[in-house]
Amino acid sequence: MKHQRSIVTFTAIAVPGVLVAMTSFLTPLTPGTLDRSPEQVRMPTADTRAVCPGPLLTAGEAEGTDAEFVDDSKVSTRLVSASAPIGAADGSTSSARLQVADLGGSIDFDNPSGQGFVSGDDNIDSTKLVTGFARPGAPALTTGLETVEGSSGDLTGLATLTCAQASSSFRIVAGSGATGSNSQLLLSNPGDVPVQAKVALMTPGGESAEPTELSIKAGQQRAVPLGGLAGGAEALAVDVTVDGGVLAGSVQETILDGLKPQGIDLAAGGAGADRQQVLTGLSGKDARVRVANPSSDLAEVSLKAYGPDGEIDIPRSSMTVVGRGVAEADLGDLDATSLVIESSQRVQAGAFIGKDGEKGAADFGSIPSTDSLAETQILALPRTGESSLNLSPGQGHVQVQGMLDDGTLTDPQSIDLNPTGTTVLNPSDVSEEPVRALVLKGSQASGSQADGVHATLVVSTEDGISTVVPAPAPAGVAYRDIRLG
Amino acid sequence: MSQAVTIVVVSGDDASKVELETALRPHYPEIPVVDLGGRTVREAGEMPEIAESDFLWFLTPDSRPEPDCLDELLDAIGETESIAAVGPKLICSGRIVSAGVSTTAAGERFNPVGSGEIDQGQRDSQIETLGLDLPGLLMATTELERIGAPSRVLGPAYSGLEYSRRLRDLGARVLLAPRGRMEISAASAARLGSSPHPPRSKSQIRTEQRYRLSLAGQGLVSLFCLLALGHLGRVIGGLLSNNFRPAGWHLGALIGLPADVSTTAPLRRANARRNRVARRSNTGHVAALYADDEELAVQRRTMSGESDDSRPAEVPTGGPDADAELNPVGDTEEAIDSFSRLEISGGSSLLRAPLTYVVLAAVVMSGVISFRLFGPGHLDGGALGSTDIGFGEIVDRLLGRHLDVSTGAAVPADPYHLVLGVLSLLFFGHVDVMVRSLLLAAPILAAITAYAGAGSVLARRWVRGFAALLWIASPLFTAALSDGRLGVILVWICAPLAVLTLRRSLTTGSIAAAAGTGLLLFVITAGIPLLLLVTVLGTAVLLVAGRGLRHLWLLAPTVFLGWPWLWAVVREPGTLLTMPGQTTATESAPTYLLAVGFPAPLDMSWLTKLISDLGFGGVSAGTLELWAPVLMLPMLILAFFTLIEARLELSRLTWAVGLYVGGLILAAIQVHLPAETGPFHLIASYPAAGLTLVSLGSILLLSLGADRTVGRRPGRSRDAGSSSAKSAAKGASAASGRLPMRGLVGLVTVAAIGLIAIGAVRAASSPEAVTATSDGNVPALAADRAAGETQARTLRLDNVDGEVLATLIASADGTVLGTSTVTSAETVGGWPWQRRPLPITSDRVLVAQAASALSADDAGDLGSILGELGVDFVLVGPDAGSLTNSVSVSEGLLPVGPTSSGQLWRVDKPYSGRFLIRDAEGQVSTAAMKGTTATVPAGQEGRTLTIADAAHGITASIDGEPLPQPKPGEEAWASEFDLPAAGGTVEISLNSPLYPIGVIVGWVLGLLSLIVAIPFGRAGNVTRKTGREEQQA
């Protein structure tokens, strides 16, 4: 060819240049190696077991396997248990058999499977084990809700807790070792063999000391006063690992400011540590957020808050948490706010909201981190005060069904999610009859400012404020993430 | 007394018969000429001319007997009763051609007359020979009924001999009548020599074969085998010595052997009949007349000496024929140079050879990069996998389609594994030693082959050394050395050799070179599968451009040796995008790094640390990113100057630029195409194929540029003779103007050494490097179970960054054999612009369910789900934290204890492994396995044999009858078979029995191509010429 040399030279210079410019600099194409999501596996059905800790322990009762409970007639401890109908693999819909028994003791009642069941607001005076029995293909959508309400005395306030399920390791972001606070870690062993537990406390200054080891007999509950382990620490997070079995754990906290009761609270472990945490339902005075950093390196955490109308400014937008420690930030007064906490490391977060009562008294409630709404979850409603269900910003809609006294479910209601702000729903709007529990279906919802949609119920009475989170989706409903190598 | 003589001619052609009659009429006017072609003996006997004649005279159409020939013959035949046939001396242009012939004991024709003997009566006394040639043979007519007509299936060389043998077998004698002379044509004379060796034509081999077969009596079978083996041996010998034409003839003779056996059957029968009549059982009556083998060898030597020399030998007198001169006029320097290189070039010290320095650099590079390979145990890590396997496992894998990883798969072995197996043969089957040696020796071998390959394009030694240095400095190569990518290393060693042999095939037309290129291309395809497309494209282009059909040899070895894999590639084309070896998630390099040859972005944090350690203050990694252009700058400048250099040969420039641009585009496409999946990533295709072409092109370009910068090239250029003065002047100015270019070339060399250094440091700091380790993949207890009869698996759980990573480990997992390009490609699907991971299969779902059940607390009894997977052990890796607690809580596991690979649990079930017998109630028990046979005791009806293996194509049979499958339509991942109540021994086969046979046939053909590729032996020009002469005769 006549001009072959020129053509070749031109090609040699131009083609690489154009190719490099186009693919690297001008419009970098997505490279072929990308991260991928894990496989999501739905596990076979298994029983749902939750342990409700029972009445509050007051100061003076040290750890002991047979603690005596103080009977303050002005404090009522009540348990609501519910078993909601759920679709089974063969297409039928039924509710699982529900049993409530003393921990390590006799059975209170055993309700067979049917078309839904809600118990009354029963008074309890000991630790209770709430078991939902799943059948193959039919998960057990059950929950137990403990309400502690004090109207006078030191224990004035409201504490509600969705009873915690047993696991072999969990972290509770609650408790304090400051003066005036009486925090107790309650560990219950629902199994048949004694277990060894290792309790490690994370404080603002890092890990407090060597982890405490203790053993808990089968069917027993032990209380560990946290003040003794981390005296003086303003904020705490409790890390529990279990050897040889599973434990259900909760932290009970009562605060006294001199003679003025400053509130009671029951907290349990939330969703595990992750690079992104979402807390919703921050609706009250003096909201605080507490972040626990389980890794050994320093964690930089960023905060973003979304009110009912969109993103709002908060006094703190970032925090630094020491390794193996916690940090707390004050966020002022908030209303129906969702908080998105992001960090480069895995952290676990919890929040606290407060309410002023009469004569200088106050109450506070803790909000644990939650997993994003699964296909079906159940939330028992406390039979006191006013509740409002807060949903974090998202797209799509959440389906809500109310459970009536006879156990039946109302027609599903679609709640459209607000993509930039928190969605608030009053459970009493679901039906004209009193609604005792909510069944939340989040398969059509996805998060917009964060991964997934999260839900928390805020309950406030005259004297108290507390929160309730939905029970984790039962085995056979939720997906677990597994990486296959 | 006039005897009635009839001339018999067998020509089948009236024209020649008439010609003979005409020629004979002057001397023998009354003798009838009869053509016996096609008639039986009885018909012939009834012909009036035959019936009334006393003697038969056999002539060929070109025979011209002398006037007194017939009388002499009649006199001779009348002498004694015992003489049954006589024949004249056959003359051709005054020289005796044949005067009685014989054979050796083996049946090769021996003609005692050399070519060109003038008749001086020297043959007149030796008249008793084994036989006579047929032209001119005079025989009594009565013998015709006794022995029949001469055979037509033997050629002219043996028909007379065989005919005479018949007479001798009957006790008669065959004599030469020396005073009878007959003239025959030169063409016939040429066929009547001794049997030549090497054979001159196909017909010669066939007729010899037929003659020997016709004489075989009892020993037919042994003769058949002897002939077959002999031909086979000569075929292989011909291939080995590059004589393809005779090899083809022998192959034809071998194939025609059965036909020849049947053709000569009537002769044998007649032979046997005569032996019975004469009550003879051996050939003792003719043994004395056989010729010795030495005599035949002497004859053959004289024959071959004459045929080579087409002109008579002459003493060189300096006459007009310049070629005959001893000292040709021409380039004296070249002649002297080629005569004695040692004396002229002066100083052959090793230090002046650039190859020494390149090899030295390669040795240092090998030491720095691969020092971690020294150590006890075996190699593991990177893209290599564990080399802790035996040779038997390699052979099993190559001959079967079953890959024992995870839940099992039925895929053919990669060609990569075949290459590993063959290389391990050199080390007596020690795979580990072979891999270590290969990794350590690779830079040296690559440097040497690059030096040799560069010699086909470049002449100057220092430029060749420069090219070799650039070749081993390539970042793809150093990354492959540290990561253990044996495929890339093999390509790096073989690619320059392939260039060399391909050029030789194109320039000299040698089939051996084409076959050699094909074998090297097979190794290259085994290393980097995508280069198969380049091979196919190249072969197609060469065939279309008419460069010769021998270029089919480029593809043949790949087809022979890798046909199962090629078949899988046709069905799953994404296989070409994957690389053999373990799957590693390397980050994709941006295109500007690809353009300078880097397969992955490098992190220079080690340099940051080094600089800050040295106290020069904090240098951010961002500024260090500039090292890439700085290091590459001399190379880019040299390339630029080479491109604009006007005196570069255009075809070479086009090749270099074409390779570079093609490789860059290919690499850029590869980097954007997902090819396989890992647990955390969707992994792009490793750009090795594109970068190989980029390296070839850029190094060719840089070397050509370096070549031009050093002044006038030595006398190999075509216009050397014409304008030497002009080019010398040009060269001098070129040399002076290009001195800065020499500095540039030196800078490029320094940059190449810098690249090697960077590659070495990367190897030291990379977490994915190959190291020597004694730890196994799984604890010994689990490994024993995996290799044992039940082939139980282990489920391994790791905590990676808070997520649970589950791996199902079977016996081949994690080893060099435990990978397959086909299974890696099967996990990704979709059109090239939207490739996505495919959903996992049901067996993998089961693994994930088991893993999630183990990692969640309170998940119920896991024994059944783990038993379904054939899992006997659960292993939790070290540093798993809460995962260990979760697993310990699970029901159905018994803790074994901590091991070097992590915490081990045993699954609490009464059965073990993957071969299970389930009965109708759901009870499960282990089938007793012995090798591939399961012994099933008698039991109830309705039992099924479950093989927890996801490979399809598993069949089970009792006493040859295959067992039915209980749910033939349903897509279960495990194989199930109905068991009879009586039980029995069940034969389980993992692949069809034809597959290993096909693979072995492919290996045999591959061995054949290896033999063809051996470059020693005659090129075959001589035999081609004489063969044509033979065929004309």
PDB file of N, CA and C in Angstrom, chain A residues 54-119:
ATOM      1  N   GLY A  54     -38.617 -10.327  83.457  1.00  0.00           N
ATOM      2  CA  GLY A  54     -39.394 -10.286  84.704  1.00  0.00           C
ATOM      3  C   GLY A  54     -39.234  -8.961  85.415  1.00  0.00           C
ATOM      4  N   PRO A  55     -39.715  -8.861  86.663  1.00  0.00           N
ATOM      5  CA  PRO A  55     -39.699  -7.590  87.376  1.00  0.00           C
ATOM      6  C   PRO A  55     -38.279  -7.068  87.530  1.00  0.00           C
ATOM      7  N   LEU A  56     -38.232  -5.741  87.744  1.00  0.00           N
ATOM      8  CA  LEU A  56     -36.929  -5.100  87.863  1.00  0.00           C
ATOM      9  C   LEU A  56     -36.283  -5.492  89.174  1.00  0.00           C
ATOM     10  N   LEU A  57     -34.980  -5.595  89.136  1.00  0.00           N
ATOM     11  CA  LEU A  57     -34.217  -5.811  90.367  1.00  0.00           C
ATOM     12  C   LEU A  57     -33.813  -4.451  90.892  1.00  0.00           C
ATOM     13  N   THR A  58     -34.017  -4.265  92.152  1.00  0.00           N
ATOM     14  CA  THR A  58     -33.578  -2.986  92.708  1.00  0.00           C
ATOM     15  C   THR A  58     -32.206  -3.156  93.320  1.00  0.00           C
ATOM     16  N   ALA A  59     -31.573  -2.014  93.583  1.00  0.00           N
ATOM     17  CA  ALA A  59     -30.233  -2.055  94.157  1.00  0.00           C
ATOM     18  C   ALA A  59     -30.277  -2.735  95.496  1.00  0.00           C
ATOM     19  N   GLY A  60     -29.287  -3.472  95.782  1.00  0.00           N
ATOM     20  CA  GLY A  60     -29.274  -4.191  97.040  1.00  0.00           C
ATOM     21  C   GLY A  60     -29.302  -5.677  96.798  1.00  0.00           C
ATOM     22  N   GLU A  61     -29.891  -6.065  95.749  1.00  0.00           N
ATOM     23  CA  GLU A  61     -29.857  -7.492  95.433  1.00  0.00           C
ATOM     24  C   GLU A  61     -28.628  -7.734  94.560  1.00  0.00           C
ATOM     25  N   ALA A  62     -27.627  -8.361  95.127  1.00  0.00           N
ATOM     26  CA  ALA A  62     -26.418  -8.636  94.346  1.00  0.00           C
ATOM     27  C   ALA A  62     -26.669  -9.799  93.404  1.00  0.00           C
ATOM     28  N   GLU A  63     -25.669 -10.164  92.611  1.00  0.00           N
ATOM     29  CA  GLU A  63     -25.888 -11.284  91.702  1.00  0.00           C
ATOM     30  C   GLU A  63     -26.048 -12.547  92.504  1.00  0.00           C
ATOM     31  N   GLY A  64     -26.909 -13.288  92.086  1.00  0.00           N
ATOM     32  CA  GLY A  64     -27.188 -14.521  92.803  1.00  0.00           C
ATOM     33  C   GLY A  64     -28.168 -15.297  91.974  1.00  0.00           C
ATOM     34  N   THR A  65     -28.141 -16.547  92.066  1.00  0.00           N
ATOM     35  CA  THR A  65     -28.986 -17.323  91.186  1.00  0.00           C
ATOM     36  C   THR A  65     -30.431 -17.297  91.621  1.00  0.00           C
ATOM     37  N   ASP A  66     -30.690 -17.008  92.836  1.00  0.00           N
ATOM     38  CA  ASP A  66     -32.089 -16.929  93.268  1.00  0.00           C
ATOM     39  C   ASP A  66     -32.323 -15.567  93.882  1.00  0.00           C
ATOM     40  N   ALA A  67     -32.444 -14.576  93.000  1.00  0.00           N
ATOM     41  CA  ALA A  67     -32.650 -13.219  93.524  1.00  0.00           C
ATOM     42  C   ALA A  67     -34.070 -13.063  94.014  1.00  0.00           C
ATOM     43  N   GLU A  68     -34.221 -12.310  95.048  1.00  0.00           N
ATOM     44  CA  GLU A  68     -35.577 -12.005  95.524  1.00  0.00           C
ATOM     45  C   GLU A  68     -36.062 -10.738  94.858  1.00  0.00           C
ATOM     46  N   PHE A  69     -37.245 -10.759  94.484  1.00  0.00           N
ATOM     47  CA  PHE A  69     -37.786  -9.598  93.780  1.00  0.00           C
ATOM     48  C   PHE A  69     -38.532  -8.715  94.749  1.00  0.00           C
ATOM     49  N   VAL A  70     -38.364  -7.414  94.533  1.00  0.00           N
ATOM     50  CA  VAL A  70     -39.078  -6.448  95.368  1.00  0.00           C
ATOM     51  C   VAL A  70     -40.447  -6.256  94.787  1.00  0.00           C
ATOM     52  N   ASP A  71     -41.402  -6.374  95.615  1.00  0.00           N
ATOM     53  CA  ASP A  71     -42.766  -6.206  95.142  1.00  0.00           C
ATOM     54  C   ASP A  71     -43.208  -4.801  95.472  1.00  0.00           C
ATOM     55  N   ASP A  72     -43.135  -3.955  94.481  1.00  0.00           N
ATOM     56  CA  ASP A  72     -43.620  -2.605  94.703  1.00  0.00           C
ATOM     57  C   ASP A  72     -44.961  -2.503  94.035  1.00  0.00           C
ATOM     58  N   SER A  73     -45.978  -2.317  94.821  1.00  0.00           N
ATOM     59  CA  SER A  73     -47.313  -2.383  94.237  1.00  0.00           C
ATOM     60  C   SER A  73     -47.532  -1.280  93.230  1.00  0.00           C
ATOM     61  N   LYS A  74     -46.657  -0.308  93.285  1.00  0.00           N
ATOM     62  CA  LYS A  74     -46.886   0.736  92.295  1.00  0.00           C
ATOM     63  C   LYS A  74     -46.165   0.420  90.997  1.00  0.00           C
ATOM     64  N   VAL A  75     -45.475  -0.699  90.996  1.00  0.00           N
ATOM     65  CA  VAL A  75     -44.804  -1.084  89.739  1.00  0.00           C
ATOM     66  C   VAL A  75     -45.467  -2.354  89.242  1.00  0.00           C
ATOM     67  N   SER A  76     -45.977  -2.279  88.086  1.00  0.00           N
ATOM     68  CA  SER A  76     -46.598  -3.496  87.562  1.00  0.00           C
ATOM     69  C   SER A  76     -45.748  -4.006  86.389  1.00  0.00           C
ATOM     70  N   THR A  77     -45.514  -5.280  86.430  1.00  0.00           N
ATOM     71  CA  THR A  77     -44.752  -5.939  85.367  1.00  0.00           C
ATOM     72  C   THR A  77     -45.703  -6.863  84.631  1.00  0.00           C
ATOM     73  N   ARG A  78     -45.856  -6.659  83.386  1.00  0.00           N
ATOM     74  CA  ARG A  78     -46.855  -7.386  82.630  1.00  0.00           C
ATOM     75  C   ARG A  78     -46.214  -7.977  81.384  1.00  0.00           C
ATOM     76  N   LEU A  79     -46.819  -9.037  80.946  1.00  0.00           N
ATOM     77  CA  LEU A  79     -46.332  -9.724  79.749  1.00  0.00           C
ATOM     78  C   LEU A  79     -47.475  -9.919  78.781  1.00  0.00           C
ATOM     79  N   VAL A  80     -47.239  -9.535  77.544  1.00  0.00           N
ATOM     80  CA  VAL A  80     -48.190  -9.812  76.462  1.00  0.00           C
ATOM     81  C   VAL A  80     -47.482 -10.749  75.503  1.00  0.00           C
ATOM     82  N   SER A  81     -48.135 -11.830  75.140  1.00  0.00           N
ATOM     83  CA  SER A  81     -47.531 -12.700  74.125  1.00  0.00           C
ATOM     84  C   SER A  81     -48.527 -12.855  72.996  1.00  0.00           C
ATOM     85  N   ALA A  82     -47.994 -13.005  71.830  1.00  0.00           N
ATOM     86  CA  ALA A  82     -48.865 -13.086  70.654  1.00  0.00           C
ATOM     87  C   ALA A  82     -48.266 -14.053  69.653  1.00  0.00           C
ATOM     88  N   SER A  83     -49.167 -14.747  68.961  1.00  0.00           N
ATOM     89  CA  SER A  83     -48.736 -15.625  67.868  1.00  0.00           C
ATOM     90  C   SER A  83     -49.615 -15.306  66.681  1.00  0.00           C
ATOM     91  N   ALA A  84     -49.022 -14.829  65.632  1.00  0.00           N
ATOM     92  CA  ALA A  84     -49.798 -14.344  64.497  1.00  0.00           C
ATOM     93  C   ALA A  84     -49.825 -15.379  63.387  1.00  0.00           C
ATOM     94  N   PRO A  85     -50.929 -15.381  62.602  1.00  0.00           N
ATOM     95  CA  PRO A  85     -50.969 -16.328  61.483  1.00  0.00           C
ATOM     96  C   PRO A  85     -49.940 -15.923  60.413  1.00  0.00           C
ATOM     97  N   ILE A  86     -49.345 -16.929  59.840  1.00  0.00           N
ATOM     98  CA  ILE A  86     -48.358 -16.683  58.802  1.00  0.00           C
ATOM     99  C   ILE A  86     -48.491 -17.779  57.765  1.00  0.00           C
ATOM    100  N   GLY A  87     -48.225 -17.455  56.525  1.00  0.00           N
ATOM    101  CA  GLY A  87     -48.345 -18.458  55.469  1.00  0.00           C
ATOM    102  C   GLY A  87     -47.288 -19.539  55.605  1.00  0.00           C
ATOM    103  N   ALA A  88     -47.709 -20.756  55.354  1.00  0.00           N
ATOM    104  CA  ALA A  88     -46.782 -21.886  55.428  1.00  0.00           C
ATOM    105  C   ALA A  88     -46.347 -22.274  54.015  1.00  0.00           C
ATOM    106  N   ALA A  89     -45.394 -23.190  53.951  1.00  0.00           N
ATOM    107  CA  ALA A  89     -44.862 -23.594  52.646  1.00  0.00           C
ATOM    108  C   ALA A  89     -45.917 -24.275  51.802  1.00  0.00           C
ATOM    109  N   ASP A  90     -46.875 -24.933  52.431  1.00  0.00           N
ATOM    110  CA  ASP A  90     -47.892 -25.622  51.640  1.00  0.00           C
ATOM    111  C   ASP A  90     -49.052 -24.708  51.280  1.00  0.00           C
ATOM    112  N   GLY A  91     -48.932 -23.432  51.602  1.00  0.00           N
ATOM    113  CA  GLY A  91     -49.963 -22.477  51.184  1.00  0.00           C
ATOM    114  C   GLY A  91     -50.971 -22.161  52.252  1.00  0.00           C
ATOM    115  N   SER A  92     -50.990 -22.942  53.317  1.00  0.00           N
ATOM    116  CA  SER A  92     -52.006 -22.655  54.353  1.00  0.00           C
ATOM    117  C   SER A  92     -51.518 -21.522  55.230  1.00  0.00           C
ATOM    118  N   THR A  93     -52.405 -20.955  55.973  1.00  0.00           N
ATOM    119  CA  THR A  93     -52.061 -19.870  56.894  1.00  0.00           C
ATOM    120  C   THR A  93     -52.494 -20.294  58.276  1.00  0.00           C
ATOM    121  N   SER A  94     -51.579 -20.234  59.213  1.00  0.00           N
ATOM    122  CA  SER A  94     -51.951 -20.572  60.582  1.00  0.00           C
ATOM    123  C   SER A  94     -50.947 -19.944  61.508  1.00  0.00           C
ATOM    124  N   SER A  95     -51.294 -19.888  62.744  1.00  0.00           N
ATOM    125  CA  SER A  95     -50.377 -19.348  63.749  1.00  0.00           C
ATOM    126  C   SER A  95     -49.767 -20.512  64.488  1.00  0.00           C
ATOM    127  N   ALA A  96     -48.577 -20.278  65.000  1.00  0.00           N
ATOM    128  CA  ALA A  96     -47.855 -21.359  65.655  1.00  0.00           C
ATOM    129  C   ALA A  96     -48.360 -21.545  67.078  1.00  0.00           C
ATOM    130  N   ARG A  97     -48.056 -22.704  67.608  1.00  0.00           N
ATOM    131  CA  ARG A  97     -48.398 -23.010  69.006  1.00  0.00           C
ATOM    132  C   ARG A  97     -47.539 -22.142  69.897  1.00  0.00           C
ATOM    133  N   LEU A  98     -48.127 -21.600  70.904  1.00  0.00           N
ATOM    134  CA  LEU A  98     -47.441 -20.636  71.763  1.00  0.00           C
ATOM    135  C   LEU A  98     -47.465 -21.159  73.178  1.00  0.00           C
ATOM    136  N   GLN A  99     -46.335 -21.118  73.827  1.00  0.00           N
ATOM    137  CA  GLN A  99     -46.257 -21.590  75.206  1.00  0.00           C
ATOM    138  C   GLN A  99     -45.531 -20.554  76.027  1.00  0.00           C
ATOM    139  N   VAL A 100     -46.073 -20.232  77.167  1.00  0.00           N
ATOM    140  CA  VAL A 100     -45.398 -19.330  78.100  1.00  0.00           C
ATOM    141  C   VAL A 100     -45.148 -20.113  79.359  1.00  0.00           C
ATOM    142  N   ALA A 101     -43.917 -20.119  79.797  1.00  0.00           N
ATOM    143  CA  ALA A 101     -43.572 -20.896  80.983  1.00  0.00           C
ATOM    144  C   ALA A 101     -42.580 -20.123  81.818  1.00  0.00           C
ATOM    145  N   ASP A 102     -42.462 -20.496  83.062  1.00  0.00           N
ATOM    146  CA  ASP A 102     -41.406 -19.953  83.892  1.00  0.00           C
ATOM    147  C   ASP A 102     -40.079 -20.447  83.369  1.00  0.00           C
ATOM    148  N   LEU A 103     -39.072 -19.647  83.523  1.00  0.00           N
ATOM    149  CA  LEU A 103     -37.753 -20.092  83.073  1.00  0.00           C
ATOM    150  C   LEU A 103     -37.304 -21.200  84.000  1.00  0.00           C
ATOM    151  N   GLY A 104     -37.146 -22.373  83.454  1.00  0.00           N
ATOM    152  CA  GLY A 104     -36.730 -23.491  84.279  1.00  0.00           C
ATOM    153  C   GLY A 104     -37.827 -23.995  85.184  1.00  0.00           C
ATOM    154  N   GLY A 105     -39.060 -23.633  84.918  1.00  0.00           N
ATOM    155  CA  GLY A 105     -40.127 -24.031  85.819  1.00  0.00           C
ATOM    156  C   GLY A 105     -41.354 -24.492  85.075  1.00  0.00           C
ATOM    157  N   SER A 106     -42.495 -24.238  85.639  1.00  0.00           N
ATOM    158  CA  SER A 106     -43.726 -24.817  85.113  1.00  0.00           C
ATOM    159  C   SER A 106     -44.290 -23.972  83.983  1.00  0.00           C
ATOM    160  N   ILE A 107     -45.169 -24.604  83.264  1.00  0.00           N
ATOM    161  CA  ILE A 107     -45.779 -23.955  82.104  1.00  0.00           C
ATOM    162  C   ILE A 107     -46.975 -23.151  82.581  1.00  0.00           C
ATOM    163  N   ASP A 108     -47.070 -21.908  82.128  1.00  0.00           N
ATOM    164  CA  ASP A 108     -48.231 -21.096  82.464  1.00  0.00           C
ATOM    165  C   ASP A 108     -49.409 -21.440  81.572  1.00  0.00           C
ATOM    166  N   PHE A 109     -49.156 -21.392  80.284  1.00  0.00           N
ATOM    167  CA  PHE A 109     -50.218 -21.849  79.387  1.00  0.00           C
ATOM    168  C   PHE A 109     -49.579 -22.250  78.076  1.00  0.00           C
ATOM    169  N   ASP A 110     -50.325 -23.061  77.352  1.00  0.00           N
ATOM    170  CA  ASP A 110     -49.844 -23.588  76.070  1.00  0.00           C
ATOM    171  C   ASP A 110     -50.997 -23.491  75.093  1.00  0.00           C
ATOM    172  N   ASN A 111     -50.885 -22.586  74.200  1.00  0.00           N
ATOM    173  CA  ASN A 111     -51.987 -22.372  73.255  1.00  0.00           C
ATOM    174  C   ASN A 111     -51.659 -23.083  71.943  1.00  0.00           C
ATOM    175  N   PRO A 112     -52.559 -23.965  71.489  1.00  0.00           N
ATOM    176  CA  PRO A 112     -52.225 -24.707  70.265  1.00  0.00           C
ATOM    177  C   PRO A 112     -52.266 -23.788  69.046  1.00  0.00           C
ATOM    178  N   SER A 113     -51.768 -24.307  67.942  1.00  0.00           N
ATOM    179  CA  SER A 113     -51.750 -23.490  66.737  1.00  0.00           C
ATOM    180  C   SER A 113     -53.164 -23.315  66.230  1.00  0.00           C
ATOM    181  N   GLY A 114     -53.389 -22.188  65.655  1.00  0.00           N
ATOM    182  CA  GLY A 114     -54.756 -21.883  65.215  1.00  0.00           C
ATOM    183  C   GLY A 114     -54.723 -20.776  64.203  1.00  0.00           C
ATOM    184  N   GLN A 115     -55.608 -19.848  64.404  1.00  0.00           N
ATOM    185  CA  GLN A 115     -55.661 -18.734  63.459  1.00  0.00           C
ATOM    186  C   GLN A 115     -55.228 -17.443  64.113  1.00  0.00           C
ATOM    187  N   GLY A 116     -54.372 -17.518  65.096  1.00  0.00           N
ATOM    188  CA  GLY A 116     -53.883 -16.314  65.756  1.00  0.00           C
ATOM    189  C   GLY A 116     -54.275 -16.313  67.218  1.00  0.00           C
ATOM    190  N   PHE A 117     -53.382 -15.773  68.024  1.00  0.00           N
ATOM    191  CA  PHE A 117     -53.665 -15.750  69.461  1.00  0.00           C
ATOM    192  C   PHE A 117     -52.928 -14.583  70.061  1.00  0.00           C
ATOM    193  N   VAL A 118     -53.631 -13.866  70.926  1.00  0.00           N
ATOM    194  CA  VAL A 118     -52.983 -12.804  71.700  1.00  0.00           C
ATOM    195  C   VAL A 118     -53.373 -13.024  73.138  1.00  0.00           C
ATOM    196  N   SER A 119     -52.393 -13.005  74.015  1.00  0.00           N
ATOM    197  CA  SER A 119     -52.738 -13.171  75.427  1.00  0.00           C
ATOM    198  C   SER A 119     -53.172 -11.841  75.996  1.00  0.00           C
TER     199      SER A 119
END
